[in-house]
mmCIF file of C-alpha atoms in Angstrom:
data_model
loop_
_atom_site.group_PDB
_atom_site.id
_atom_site.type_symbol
_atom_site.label_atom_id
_atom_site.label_comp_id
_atom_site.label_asym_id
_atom_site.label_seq_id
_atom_site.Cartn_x
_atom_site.Cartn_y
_atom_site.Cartn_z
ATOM 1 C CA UNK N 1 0.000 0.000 0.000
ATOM 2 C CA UNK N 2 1.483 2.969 -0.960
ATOM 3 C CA UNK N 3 2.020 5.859 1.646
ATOM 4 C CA UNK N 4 -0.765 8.811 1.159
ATOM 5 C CA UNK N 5 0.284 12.232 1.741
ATOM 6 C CA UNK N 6 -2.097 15.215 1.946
ATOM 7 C CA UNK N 7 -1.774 17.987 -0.623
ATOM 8 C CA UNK N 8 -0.376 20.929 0.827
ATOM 9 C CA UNK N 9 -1.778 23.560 -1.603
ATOM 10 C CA UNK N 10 -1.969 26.857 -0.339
ATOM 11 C CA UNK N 11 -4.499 30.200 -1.264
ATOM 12 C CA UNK N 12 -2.835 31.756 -4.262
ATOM 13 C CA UNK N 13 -2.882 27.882 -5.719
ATOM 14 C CA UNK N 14 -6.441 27.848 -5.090
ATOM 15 C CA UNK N 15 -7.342 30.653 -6.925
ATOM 16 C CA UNK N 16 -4.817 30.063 -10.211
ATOM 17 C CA UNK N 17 -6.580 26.600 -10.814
ATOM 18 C CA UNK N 18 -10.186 28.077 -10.025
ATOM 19 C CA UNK N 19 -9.224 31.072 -12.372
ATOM 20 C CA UNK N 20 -7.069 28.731 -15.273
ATOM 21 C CA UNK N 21 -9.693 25.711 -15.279
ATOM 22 C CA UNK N 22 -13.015 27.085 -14.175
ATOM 23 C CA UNK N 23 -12.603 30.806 -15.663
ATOM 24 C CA UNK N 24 -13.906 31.716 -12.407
ATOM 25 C CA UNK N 25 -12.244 34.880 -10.056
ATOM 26 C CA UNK N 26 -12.175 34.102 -6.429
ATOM 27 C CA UNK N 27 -13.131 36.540 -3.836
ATOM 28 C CA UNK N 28 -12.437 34.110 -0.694
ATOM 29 C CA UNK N 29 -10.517 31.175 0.347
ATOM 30 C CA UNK N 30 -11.134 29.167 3.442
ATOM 31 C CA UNK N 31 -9.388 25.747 4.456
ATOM 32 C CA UNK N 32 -12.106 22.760 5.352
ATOM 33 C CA UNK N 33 -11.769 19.647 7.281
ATOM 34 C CA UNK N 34 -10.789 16.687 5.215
ATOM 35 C CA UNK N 35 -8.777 13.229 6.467
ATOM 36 C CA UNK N 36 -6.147 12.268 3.737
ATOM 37 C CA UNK N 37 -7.295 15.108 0.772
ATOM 38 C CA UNK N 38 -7.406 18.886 0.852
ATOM 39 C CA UNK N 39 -11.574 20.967 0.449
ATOM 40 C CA UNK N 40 -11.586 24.527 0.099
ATOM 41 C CA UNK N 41 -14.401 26.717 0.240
ATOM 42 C CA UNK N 42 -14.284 29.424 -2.087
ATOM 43 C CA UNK N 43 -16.868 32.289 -3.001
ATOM 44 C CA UNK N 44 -16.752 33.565 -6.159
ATOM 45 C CA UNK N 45 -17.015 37.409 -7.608
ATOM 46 C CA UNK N 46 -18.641 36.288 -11.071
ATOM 47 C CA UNK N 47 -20.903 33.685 -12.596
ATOM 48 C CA UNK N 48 -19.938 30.702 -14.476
ATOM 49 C CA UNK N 49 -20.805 31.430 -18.396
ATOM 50 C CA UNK N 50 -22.326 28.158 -19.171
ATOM 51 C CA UNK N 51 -24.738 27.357 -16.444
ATOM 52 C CA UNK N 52 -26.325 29.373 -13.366
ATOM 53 C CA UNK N 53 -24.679 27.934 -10.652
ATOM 54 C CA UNK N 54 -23.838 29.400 -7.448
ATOM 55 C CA UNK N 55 -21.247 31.287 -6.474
ATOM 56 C CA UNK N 56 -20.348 28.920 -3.493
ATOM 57 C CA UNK N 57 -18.120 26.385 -4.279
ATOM 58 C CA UNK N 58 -16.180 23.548 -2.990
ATOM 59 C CA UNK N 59 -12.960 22.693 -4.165
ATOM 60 C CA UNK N 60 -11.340 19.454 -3.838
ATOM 61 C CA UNK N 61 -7.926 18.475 -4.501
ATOM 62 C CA UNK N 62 -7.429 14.150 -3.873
ATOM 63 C CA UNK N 63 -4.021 13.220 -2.358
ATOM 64 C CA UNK N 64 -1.606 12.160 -5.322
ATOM 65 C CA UNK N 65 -2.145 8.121 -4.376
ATOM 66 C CA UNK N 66 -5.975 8.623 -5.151
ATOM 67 C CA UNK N 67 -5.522 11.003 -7.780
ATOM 68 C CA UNK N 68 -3.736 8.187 -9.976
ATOM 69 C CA UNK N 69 -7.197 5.719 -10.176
ATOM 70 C CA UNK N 70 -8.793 8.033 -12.565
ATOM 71 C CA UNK N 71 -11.482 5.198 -13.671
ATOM 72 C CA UNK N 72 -12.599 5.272 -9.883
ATOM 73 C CA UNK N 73 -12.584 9.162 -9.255
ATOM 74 C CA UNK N 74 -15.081 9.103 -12.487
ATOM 75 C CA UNK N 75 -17.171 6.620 -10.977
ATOM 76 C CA UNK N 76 -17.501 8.102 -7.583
ATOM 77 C CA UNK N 77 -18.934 11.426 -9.228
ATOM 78 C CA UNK N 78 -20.957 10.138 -12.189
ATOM 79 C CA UNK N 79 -22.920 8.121 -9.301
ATOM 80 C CA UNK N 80 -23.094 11.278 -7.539
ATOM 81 C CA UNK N 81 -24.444 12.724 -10.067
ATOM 82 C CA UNK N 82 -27.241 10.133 -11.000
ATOM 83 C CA UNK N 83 -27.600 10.808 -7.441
ATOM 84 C CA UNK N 84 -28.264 14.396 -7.449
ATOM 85 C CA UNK N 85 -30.485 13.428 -10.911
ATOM 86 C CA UNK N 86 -32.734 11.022 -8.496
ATOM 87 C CA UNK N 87 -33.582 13.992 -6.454
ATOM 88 C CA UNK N 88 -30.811 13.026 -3.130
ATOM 89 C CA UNK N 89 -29.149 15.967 -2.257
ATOM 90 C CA UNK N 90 -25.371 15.312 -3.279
ATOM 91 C CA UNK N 91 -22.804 17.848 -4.855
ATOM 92 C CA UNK N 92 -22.211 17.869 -8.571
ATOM 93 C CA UNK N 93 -19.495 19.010 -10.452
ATOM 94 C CA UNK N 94 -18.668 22.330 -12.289
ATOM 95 C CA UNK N 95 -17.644 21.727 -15.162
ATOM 96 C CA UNK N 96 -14.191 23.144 -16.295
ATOM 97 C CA UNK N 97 -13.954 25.663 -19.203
ATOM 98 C CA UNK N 98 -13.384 22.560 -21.865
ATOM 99 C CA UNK N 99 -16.288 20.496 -20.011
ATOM 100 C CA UNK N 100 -14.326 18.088 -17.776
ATOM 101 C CA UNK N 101 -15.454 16.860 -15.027
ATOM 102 C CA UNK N 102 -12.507 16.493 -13.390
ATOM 103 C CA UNK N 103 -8.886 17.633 -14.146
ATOM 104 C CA UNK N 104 -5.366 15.940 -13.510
ATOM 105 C CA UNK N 105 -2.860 18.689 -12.077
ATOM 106 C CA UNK N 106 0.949 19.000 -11.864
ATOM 107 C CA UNK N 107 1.095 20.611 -8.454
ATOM 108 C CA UNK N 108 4.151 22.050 -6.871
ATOM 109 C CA UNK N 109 5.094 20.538 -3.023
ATOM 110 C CA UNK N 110 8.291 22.455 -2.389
ATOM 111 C CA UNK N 111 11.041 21.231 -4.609
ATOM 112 C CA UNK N 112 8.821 18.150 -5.814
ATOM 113 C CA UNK N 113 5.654 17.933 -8.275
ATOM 114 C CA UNK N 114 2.698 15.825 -7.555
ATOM 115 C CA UNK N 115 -0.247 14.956 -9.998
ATOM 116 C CA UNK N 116 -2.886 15.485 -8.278
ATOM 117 C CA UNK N 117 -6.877 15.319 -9.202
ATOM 118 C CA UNK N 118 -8.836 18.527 -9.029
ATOM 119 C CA UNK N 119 -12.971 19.135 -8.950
ATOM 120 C CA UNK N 120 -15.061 21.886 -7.826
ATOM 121 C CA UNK N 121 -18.659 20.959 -6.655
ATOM 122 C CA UNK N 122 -21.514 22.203 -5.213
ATOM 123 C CA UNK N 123 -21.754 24.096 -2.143
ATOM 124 C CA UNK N 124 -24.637 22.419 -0.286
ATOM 125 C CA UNK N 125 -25.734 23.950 3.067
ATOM 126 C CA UNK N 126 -26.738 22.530 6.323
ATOM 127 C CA UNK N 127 -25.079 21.810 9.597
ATOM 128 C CA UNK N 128 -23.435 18.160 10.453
ATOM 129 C CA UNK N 129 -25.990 16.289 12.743
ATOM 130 C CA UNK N 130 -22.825 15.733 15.367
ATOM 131 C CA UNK N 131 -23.903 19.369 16.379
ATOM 132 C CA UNK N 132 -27.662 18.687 16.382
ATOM 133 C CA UNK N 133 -30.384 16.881 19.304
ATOM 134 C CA UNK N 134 -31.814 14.542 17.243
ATOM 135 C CA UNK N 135 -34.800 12.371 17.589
ATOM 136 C CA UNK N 136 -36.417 8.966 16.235
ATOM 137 C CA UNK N 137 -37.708 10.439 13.280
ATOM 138 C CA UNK N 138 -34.541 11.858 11.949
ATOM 139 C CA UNK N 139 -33.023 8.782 12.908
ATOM 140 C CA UNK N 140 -35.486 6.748 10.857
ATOM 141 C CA UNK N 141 -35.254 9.229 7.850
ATOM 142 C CA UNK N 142 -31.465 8.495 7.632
ATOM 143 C CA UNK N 143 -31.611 5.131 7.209
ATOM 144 C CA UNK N 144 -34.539 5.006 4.672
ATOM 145 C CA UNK N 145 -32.536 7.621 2.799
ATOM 146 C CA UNK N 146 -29.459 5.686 2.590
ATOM 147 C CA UNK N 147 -31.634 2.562 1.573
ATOM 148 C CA UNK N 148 -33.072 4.446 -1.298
ATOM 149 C CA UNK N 149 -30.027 5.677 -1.953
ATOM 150 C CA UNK N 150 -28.571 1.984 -2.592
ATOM 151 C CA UNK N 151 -31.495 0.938 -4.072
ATOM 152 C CA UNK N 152 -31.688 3.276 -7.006
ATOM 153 C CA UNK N 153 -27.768 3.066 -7.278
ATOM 154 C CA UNK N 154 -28.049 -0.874 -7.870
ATOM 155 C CA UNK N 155 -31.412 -0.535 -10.120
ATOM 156 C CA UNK N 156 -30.491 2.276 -12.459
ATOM 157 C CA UNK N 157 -26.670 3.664 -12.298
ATOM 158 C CA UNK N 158 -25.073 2.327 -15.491
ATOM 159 C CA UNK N 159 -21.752 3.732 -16.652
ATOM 160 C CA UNK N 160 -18.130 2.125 -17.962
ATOM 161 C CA UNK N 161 -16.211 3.282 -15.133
ATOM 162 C CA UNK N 162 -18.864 1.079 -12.173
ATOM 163 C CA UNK N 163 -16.634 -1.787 -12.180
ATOM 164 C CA UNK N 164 -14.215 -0.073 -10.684
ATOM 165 C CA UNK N 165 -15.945 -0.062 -7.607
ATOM 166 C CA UNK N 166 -15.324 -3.235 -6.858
ATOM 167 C CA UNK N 167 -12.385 -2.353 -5.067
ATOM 168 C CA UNK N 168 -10.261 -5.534 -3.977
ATOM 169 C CA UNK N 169 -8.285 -5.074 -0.875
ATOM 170 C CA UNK N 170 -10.136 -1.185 -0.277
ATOM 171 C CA UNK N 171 -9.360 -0.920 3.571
ATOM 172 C CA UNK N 172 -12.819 0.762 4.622
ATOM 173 C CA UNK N 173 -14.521 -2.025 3.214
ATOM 174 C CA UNK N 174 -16.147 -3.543 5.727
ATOM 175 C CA UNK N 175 -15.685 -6.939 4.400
ATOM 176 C CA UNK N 176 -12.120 -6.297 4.689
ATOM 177 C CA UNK N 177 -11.622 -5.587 7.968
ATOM 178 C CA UNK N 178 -9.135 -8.843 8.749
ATOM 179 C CA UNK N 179 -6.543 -6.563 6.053
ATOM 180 C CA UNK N 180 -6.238 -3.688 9.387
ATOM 181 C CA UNK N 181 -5.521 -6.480 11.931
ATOM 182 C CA UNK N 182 -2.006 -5.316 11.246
ATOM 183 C CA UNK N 183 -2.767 -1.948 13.172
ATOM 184 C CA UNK N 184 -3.848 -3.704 16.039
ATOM 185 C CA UNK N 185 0.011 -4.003 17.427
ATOM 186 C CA UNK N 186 -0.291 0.057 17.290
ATOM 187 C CA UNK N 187 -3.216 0.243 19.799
ATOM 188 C CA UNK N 188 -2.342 0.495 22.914
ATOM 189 C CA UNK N 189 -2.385 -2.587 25.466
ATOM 190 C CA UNK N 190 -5.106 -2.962 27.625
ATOM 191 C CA UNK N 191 -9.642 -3.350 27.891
ATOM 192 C CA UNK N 192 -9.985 -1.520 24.434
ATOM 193 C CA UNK N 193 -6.816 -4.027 23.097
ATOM 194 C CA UNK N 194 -8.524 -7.066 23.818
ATOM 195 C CA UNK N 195 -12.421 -6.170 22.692
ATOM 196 C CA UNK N 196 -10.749 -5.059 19.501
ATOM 197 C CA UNK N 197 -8.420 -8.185 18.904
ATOM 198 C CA UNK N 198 -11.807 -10.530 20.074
ATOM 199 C CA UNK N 199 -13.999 -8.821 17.597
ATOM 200 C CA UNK N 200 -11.647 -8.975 14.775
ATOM 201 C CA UNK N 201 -11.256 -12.481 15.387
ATOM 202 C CA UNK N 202 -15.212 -13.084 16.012
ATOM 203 C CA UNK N 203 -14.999 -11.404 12.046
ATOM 204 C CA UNK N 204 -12.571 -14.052 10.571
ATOM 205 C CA UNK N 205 -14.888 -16.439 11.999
ATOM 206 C CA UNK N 206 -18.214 -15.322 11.496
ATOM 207 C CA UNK N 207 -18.682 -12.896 8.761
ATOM 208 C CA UNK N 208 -15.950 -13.529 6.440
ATOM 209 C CA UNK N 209 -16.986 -17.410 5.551
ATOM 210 C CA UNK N 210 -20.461 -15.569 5.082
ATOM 211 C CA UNK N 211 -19.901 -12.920 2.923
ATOM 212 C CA UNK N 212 -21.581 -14.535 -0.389
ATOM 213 C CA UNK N 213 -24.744 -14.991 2.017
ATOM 214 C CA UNK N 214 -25.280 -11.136 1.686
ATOM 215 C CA UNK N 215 -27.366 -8.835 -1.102
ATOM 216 C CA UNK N 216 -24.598 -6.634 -2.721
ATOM 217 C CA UNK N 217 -24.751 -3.434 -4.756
ATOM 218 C CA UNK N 218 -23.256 0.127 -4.718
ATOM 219 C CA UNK N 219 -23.055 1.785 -1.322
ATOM 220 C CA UNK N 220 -21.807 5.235 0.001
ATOM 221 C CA UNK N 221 -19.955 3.491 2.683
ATOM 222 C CA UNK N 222 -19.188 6.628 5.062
ATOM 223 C CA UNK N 223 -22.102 7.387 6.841
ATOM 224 C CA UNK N 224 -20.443 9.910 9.442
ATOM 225 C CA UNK N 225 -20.952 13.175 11.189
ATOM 226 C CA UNK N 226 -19.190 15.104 8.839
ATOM 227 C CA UNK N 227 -20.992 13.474 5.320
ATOM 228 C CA UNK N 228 -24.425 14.021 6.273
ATOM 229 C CA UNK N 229 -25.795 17.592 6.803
ATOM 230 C CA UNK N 230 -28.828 18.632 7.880
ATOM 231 C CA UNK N 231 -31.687 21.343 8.420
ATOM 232 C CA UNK N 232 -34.636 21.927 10.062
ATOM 233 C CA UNK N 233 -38.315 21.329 8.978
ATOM 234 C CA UNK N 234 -40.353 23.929 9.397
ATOM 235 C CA UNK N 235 -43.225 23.802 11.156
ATOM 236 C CA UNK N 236 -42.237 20.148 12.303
ATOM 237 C CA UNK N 237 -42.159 20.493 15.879
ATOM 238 C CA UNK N 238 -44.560 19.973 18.807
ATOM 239 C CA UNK N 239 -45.054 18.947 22.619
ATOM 240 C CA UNK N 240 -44.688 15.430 21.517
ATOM 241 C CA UNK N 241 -41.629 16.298 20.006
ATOM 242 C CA UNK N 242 -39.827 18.675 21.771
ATOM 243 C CA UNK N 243 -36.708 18.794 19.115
ATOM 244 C CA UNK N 244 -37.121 19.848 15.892
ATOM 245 C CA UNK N 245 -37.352 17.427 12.652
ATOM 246 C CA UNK N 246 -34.439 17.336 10.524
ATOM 247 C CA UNK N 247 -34.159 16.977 6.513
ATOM 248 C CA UNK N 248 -31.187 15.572 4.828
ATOM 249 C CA UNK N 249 -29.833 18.488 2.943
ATOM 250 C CA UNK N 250 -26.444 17.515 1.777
ATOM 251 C CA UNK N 251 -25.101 13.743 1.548
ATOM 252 C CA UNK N 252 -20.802 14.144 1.240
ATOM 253 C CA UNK N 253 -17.937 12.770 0.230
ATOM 254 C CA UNK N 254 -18.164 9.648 -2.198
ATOM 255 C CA UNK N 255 -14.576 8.468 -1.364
ATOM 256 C CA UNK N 256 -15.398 5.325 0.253
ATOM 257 C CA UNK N 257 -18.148 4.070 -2.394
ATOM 258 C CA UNK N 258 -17.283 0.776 -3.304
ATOM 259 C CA UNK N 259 -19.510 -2.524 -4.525
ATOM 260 C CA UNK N 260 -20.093 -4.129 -1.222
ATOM 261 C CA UNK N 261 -22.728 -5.006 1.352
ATOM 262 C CA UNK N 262 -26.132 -3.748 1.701
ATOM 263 C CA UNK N 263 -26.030 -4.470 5.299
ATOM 264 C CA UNK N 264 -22.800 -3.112 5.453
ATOM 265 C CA UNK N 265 -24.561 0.310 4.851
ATOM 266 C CA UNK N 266 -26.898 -0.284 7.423
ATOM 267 C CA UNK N 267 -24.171 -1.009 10.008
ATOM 268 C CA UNK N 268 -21.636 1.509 8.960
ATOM 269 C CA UNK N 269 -24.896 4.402 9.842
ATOM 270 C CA UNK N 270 -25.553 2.995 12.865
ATOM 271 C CA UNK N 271 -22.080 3.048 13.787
ATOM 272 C CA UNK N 272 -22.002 7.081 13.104
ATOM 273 C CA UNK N 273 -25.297 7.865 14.757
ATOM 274 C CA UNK N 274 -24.493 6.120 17.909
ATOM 275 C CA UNK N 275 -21.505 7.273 18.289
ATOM 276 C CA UNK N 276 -22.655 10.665 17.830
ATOM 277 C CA UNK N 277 -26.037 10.597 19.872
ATOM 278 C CA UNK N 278 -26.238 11.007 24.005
ATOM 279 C CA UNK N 279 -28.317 7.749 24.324
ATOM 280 C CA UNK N 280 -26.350 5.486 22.017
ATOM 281 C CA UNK N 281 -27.848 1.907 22.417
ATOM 282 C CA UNK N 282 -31.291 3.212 21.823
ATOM 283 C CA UNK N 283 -30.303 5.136 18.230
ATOM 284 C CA UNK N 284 -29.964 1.539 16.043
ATOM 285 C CA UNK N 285 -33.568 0.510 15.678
ATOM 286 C CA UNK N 286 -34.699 3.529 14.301
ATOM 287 C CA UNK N 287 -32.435 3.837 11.983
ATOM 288 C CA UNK N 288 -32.935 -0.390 11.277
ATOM 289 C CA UNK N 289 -36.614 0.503 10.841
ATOM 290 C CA UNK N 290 -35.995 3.248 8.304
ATOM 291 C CA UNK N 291 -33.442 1.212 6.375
ATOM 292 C CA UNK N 292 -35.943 -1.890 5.887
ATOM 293 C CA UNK N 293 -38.519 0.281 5.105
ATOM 294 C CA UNK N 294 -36.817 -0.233 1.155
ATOM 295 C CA UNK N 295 -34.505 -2.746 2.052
ATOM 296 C CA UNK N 296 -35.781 -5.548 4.234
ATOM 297 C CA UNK N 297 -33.104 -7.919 5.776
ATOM 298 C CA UNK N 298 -32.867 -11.979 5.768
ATOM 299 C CA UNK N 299 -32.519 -13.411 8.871
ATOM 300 C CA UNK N 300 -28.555 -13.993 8.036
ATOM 301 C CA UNK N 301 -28.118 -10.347 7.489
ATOM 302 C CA UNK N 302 -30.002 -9.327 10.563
ATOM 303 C CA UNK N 303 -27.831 -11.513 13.087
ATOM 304 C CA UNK N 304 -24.824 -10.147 11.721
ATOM 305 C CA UNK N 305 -26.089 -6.634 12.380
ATOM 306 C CA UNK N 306 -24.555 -6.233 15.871
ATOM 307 C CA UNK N 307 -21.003 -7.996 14.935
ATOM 308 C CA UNK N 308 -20.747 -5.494 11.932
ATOM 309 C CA UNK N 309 -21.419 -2.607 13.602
ATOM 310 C CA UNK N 310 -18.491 -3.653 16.785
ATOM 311 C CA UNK N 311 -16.419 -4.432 13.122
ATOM 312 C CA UNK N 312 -16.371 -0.974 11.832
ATOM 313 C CA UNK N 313 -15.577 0.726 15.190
ATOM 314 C CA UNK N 314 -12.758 -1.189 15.503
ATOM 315 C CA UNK N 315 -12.225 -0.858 11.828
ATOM 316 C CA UNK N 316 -12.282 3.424 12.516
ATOM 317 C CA UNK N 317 -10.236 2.939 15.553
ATOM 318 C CA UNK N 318 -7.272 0.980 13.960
ATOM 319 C CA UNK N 319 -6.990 3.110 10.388
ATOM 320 C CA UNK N 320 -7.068 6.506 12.651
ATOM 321 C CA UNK N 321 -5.181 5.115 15.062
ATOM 322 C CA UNK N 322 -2.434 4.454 12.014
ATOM 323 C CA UNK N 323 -3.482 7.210 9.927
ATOM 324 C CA UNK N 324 -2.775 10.289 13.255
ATOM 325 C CA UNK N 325 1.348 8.216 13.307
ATOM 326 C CA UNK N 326 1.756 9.313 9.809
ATOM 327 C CA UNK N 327 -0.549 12.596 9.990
ATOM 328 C CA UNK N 328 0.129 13.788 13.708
ATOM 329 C CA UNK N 329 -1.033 17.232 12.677
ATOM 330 C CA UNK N 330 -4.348 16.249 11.579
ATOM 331 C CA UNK N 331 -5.087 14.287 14.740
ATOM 332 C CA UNK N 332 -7.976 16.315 15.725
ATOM 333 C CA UNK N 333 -10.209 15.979 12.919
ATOM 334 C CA UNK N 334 -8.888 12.359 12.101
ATOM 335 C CA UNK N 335 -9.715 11.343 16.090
ATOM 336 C CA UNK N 336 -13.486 13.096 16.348
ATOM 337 C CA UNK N 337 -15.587 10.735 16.228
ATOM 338 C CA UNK N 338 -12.790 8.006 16.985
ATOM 339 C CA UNK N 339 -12.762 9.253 20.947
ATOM 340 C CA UNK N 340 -16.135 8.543 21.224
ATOM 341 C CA UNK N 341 -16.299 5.550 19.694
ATOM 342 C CA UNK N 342 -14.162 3.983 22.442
ATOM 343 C CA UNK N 343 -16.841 4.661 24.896
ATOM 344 C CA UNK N 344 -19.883 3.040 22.355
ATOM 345 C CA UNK N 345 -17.202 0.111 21.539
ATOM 346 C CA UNK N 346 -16.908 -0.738 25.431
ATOM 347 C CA UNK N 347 -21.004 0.402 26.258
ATOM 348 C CA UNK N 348 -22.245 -2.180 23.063
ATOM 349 C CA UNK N 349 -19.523 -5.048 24.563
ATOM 350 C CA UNK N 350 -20.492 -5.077 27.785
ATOM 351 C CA UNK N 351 -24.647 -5.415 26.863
ATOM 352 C CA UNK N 352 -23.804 -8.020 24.439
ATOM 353 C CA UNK N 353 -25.373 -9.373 20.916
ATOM 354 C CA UNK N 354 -28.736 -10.154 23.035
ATOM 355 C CA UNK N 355 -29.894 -7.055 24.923
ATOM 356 C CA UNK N 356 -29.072 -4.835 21.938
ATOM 357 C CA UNK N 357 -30.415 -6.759 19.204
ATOM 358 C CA UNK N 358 -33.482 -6.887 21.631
ATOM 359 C CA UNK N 359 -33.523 -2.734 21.892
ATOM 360 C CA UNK N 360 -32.715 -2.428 18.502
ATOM 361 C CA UNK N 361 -35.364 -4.722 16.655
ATOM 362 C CA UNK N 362 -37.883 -4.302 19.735
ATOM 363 C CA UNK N 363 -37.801 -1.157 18.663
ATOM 364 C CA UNK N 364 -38.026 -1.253 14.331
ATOM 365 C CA UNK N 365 -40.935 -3.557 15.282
ATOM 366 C CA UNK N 366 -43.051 -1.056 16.898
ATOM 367 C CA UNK N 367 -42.611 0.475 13.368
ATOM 368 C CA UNK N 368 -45.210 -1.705 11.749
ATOM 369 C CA UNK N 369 -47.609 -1.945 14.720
#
């Protein structure tokens, strides 16, 4: 595996490839969180010729390891954009002054040049739902979201670049969590050691022999705080519901799309909204009973529900883990929803596969009463 390195690009880059590629003149620059790539958010001081598009931008530069599978990049955002055609609210590209959708870049890094991929999407509003009191409802509109999402990926996204989604040996695939065992010798020894090492283990034995027994198709894959953004309903609140009801109103970053489990979806946004919510074992079966709503589980899939989602917080806690030793400075924003996952890694261990598959499906049942 080769080693990733962020791009370092700084302002006046910004604004000579927004100004060269998109014909655009920037009025602002600011920095935005990203884990191995580099997002700007840029305002611009004039329209875009061919298309009235905002003047809010975001521009994304993919580290130079990414930047070389060009086939996959293309994937990621034509599905995006069948996305965005199906009515979900993910970015689309602008394109650039010859009508790419994407451009290859030789970018200085001190005395050495990297190639590295440039786009400049959408600027979708809303606020990441780590910052927001949810409730059941938003809950259950998440995973029905993501459900339709799959659903119309795997019944009507056609293009020549999809195969390269099935991405062999792709780290944040869940089915591939035995491949980060190798991090495990990083983690420090002690309770959070051992659960870790048992449920990797508990994988090799009872998920990975299974695999073929589970419905596949294109997924998003990255469920997290910082990928989903949200906004109020209006009028959507009352004394039954003291908090108010939340909309989807941006769905991020389609870097860890890959061909892979439909119950791997399911697990992978439980995993986020627990981790993120202040009553974590009672978040799953609303988001269950939203998901099956348009994708209804076997039996099979259901019973590996709890293992998968203990699999992909140990899964987040080994590749940060890794990823803050080569990336010290970015340790905040790799680590923020890593910390807390410790806590909801040791809280689901301790209740066991029984009482929270009992919360969690007690729960999507009183759905359909």
């Amino acid at each position: 595996m080769s080693t990733v390195e962020k791009p370092t690009l700084n302002e006046d880059q910004v604004v000579e490839l927004v100004k060269r590629l998109y014909g655009l003149r920037v009025s602002s620059v600011q920095p935005m969180p990203s884990y191995i790539d580099q997002n700007f958010h840029v305002l611009v001081s004039e329209s875009q010729e061919t298309g009235d598009h905002s003047k809010s931008y975001v521009f994304k530069v993919m580290n130079s390891v990414d930047s070389q599978d060009t086939d996959l990049i293309e994937a990621q955002t034509r599905a995006m954009m069948f996305l965005n055609e199906k009515g979900f609210p993910s970015p689309i590209p602008i394109p650039t002054t010859d009508g790419r959708i994407m451009s290859l870049e030789s970018i200085e890094r001190g005395n050495e040049c990297t190639q590295n991929m440039i786009r400049m999407l959408t600027y979708l509003p809303g606020v990441p739902f780590a910052k927001l009191t949810l409730d059941h409802r938003t809950f259950y509109r998440i995973g029905r979201t993501f459900a339709q999402m799959d659903k119309a990926l795997h019944e009507g996204f056609r293009h020549p670049t999809a195969k390269c989604l099935h991405r062999e040996g792709f780290r944040w695939d869940l089915s591939n969590l035995h491949l980060v065992e190798q991090y495990l010798c990083e983690l420090k020894e002690g309770d959070t050691h051992s659960i870790v090492r048992q449920v990797v283990q508990e994988f090799k034995e009872k998920i990975l022999p299974n695999l073929s027994h589970f419905r596949k198709g294109i997924i998003h894959g990255d469920c997290n705080e910082n990928n989903i953004l949200l906004e109020p309903m209006e009028g959507r609140r009352g004394p039954t519901h003291p908090h108010p009801e939340f909309r989807i109103s941006a769905i991020l970053d389609f870097g860890d799309m890959n061909y892979g489990c439909f119950v791997h979806e399911l697990a992978i946004s439980i995993t986020y909204l627990t981790i993120m919510d202040s009553d974590p074992i009672g978040v799953g079966g609303h988001v269950i009973a939203g998901f099956e709503s348009v994708i209804p589980l076997s039996e099979q899939e259901r019973g590996s529900l709890f293992l998968l989602v203990l699999c992909r917080l140990s899964q987040s806690l080994l590749i940060a883990g890794h990823s803050v030793l080569l990336d010290p400075e970015n340790e905040d924003y790799i680590m923020t929803s890593v910390r807390k996952g410790w806590r909801c890694l040791h809280q689901l261990w301790d209740l066991g596969k029984e009482a929270v598959e009992k919360i969690w499906f007690d729960t999507a049942s009183s759905y359909q009463r």
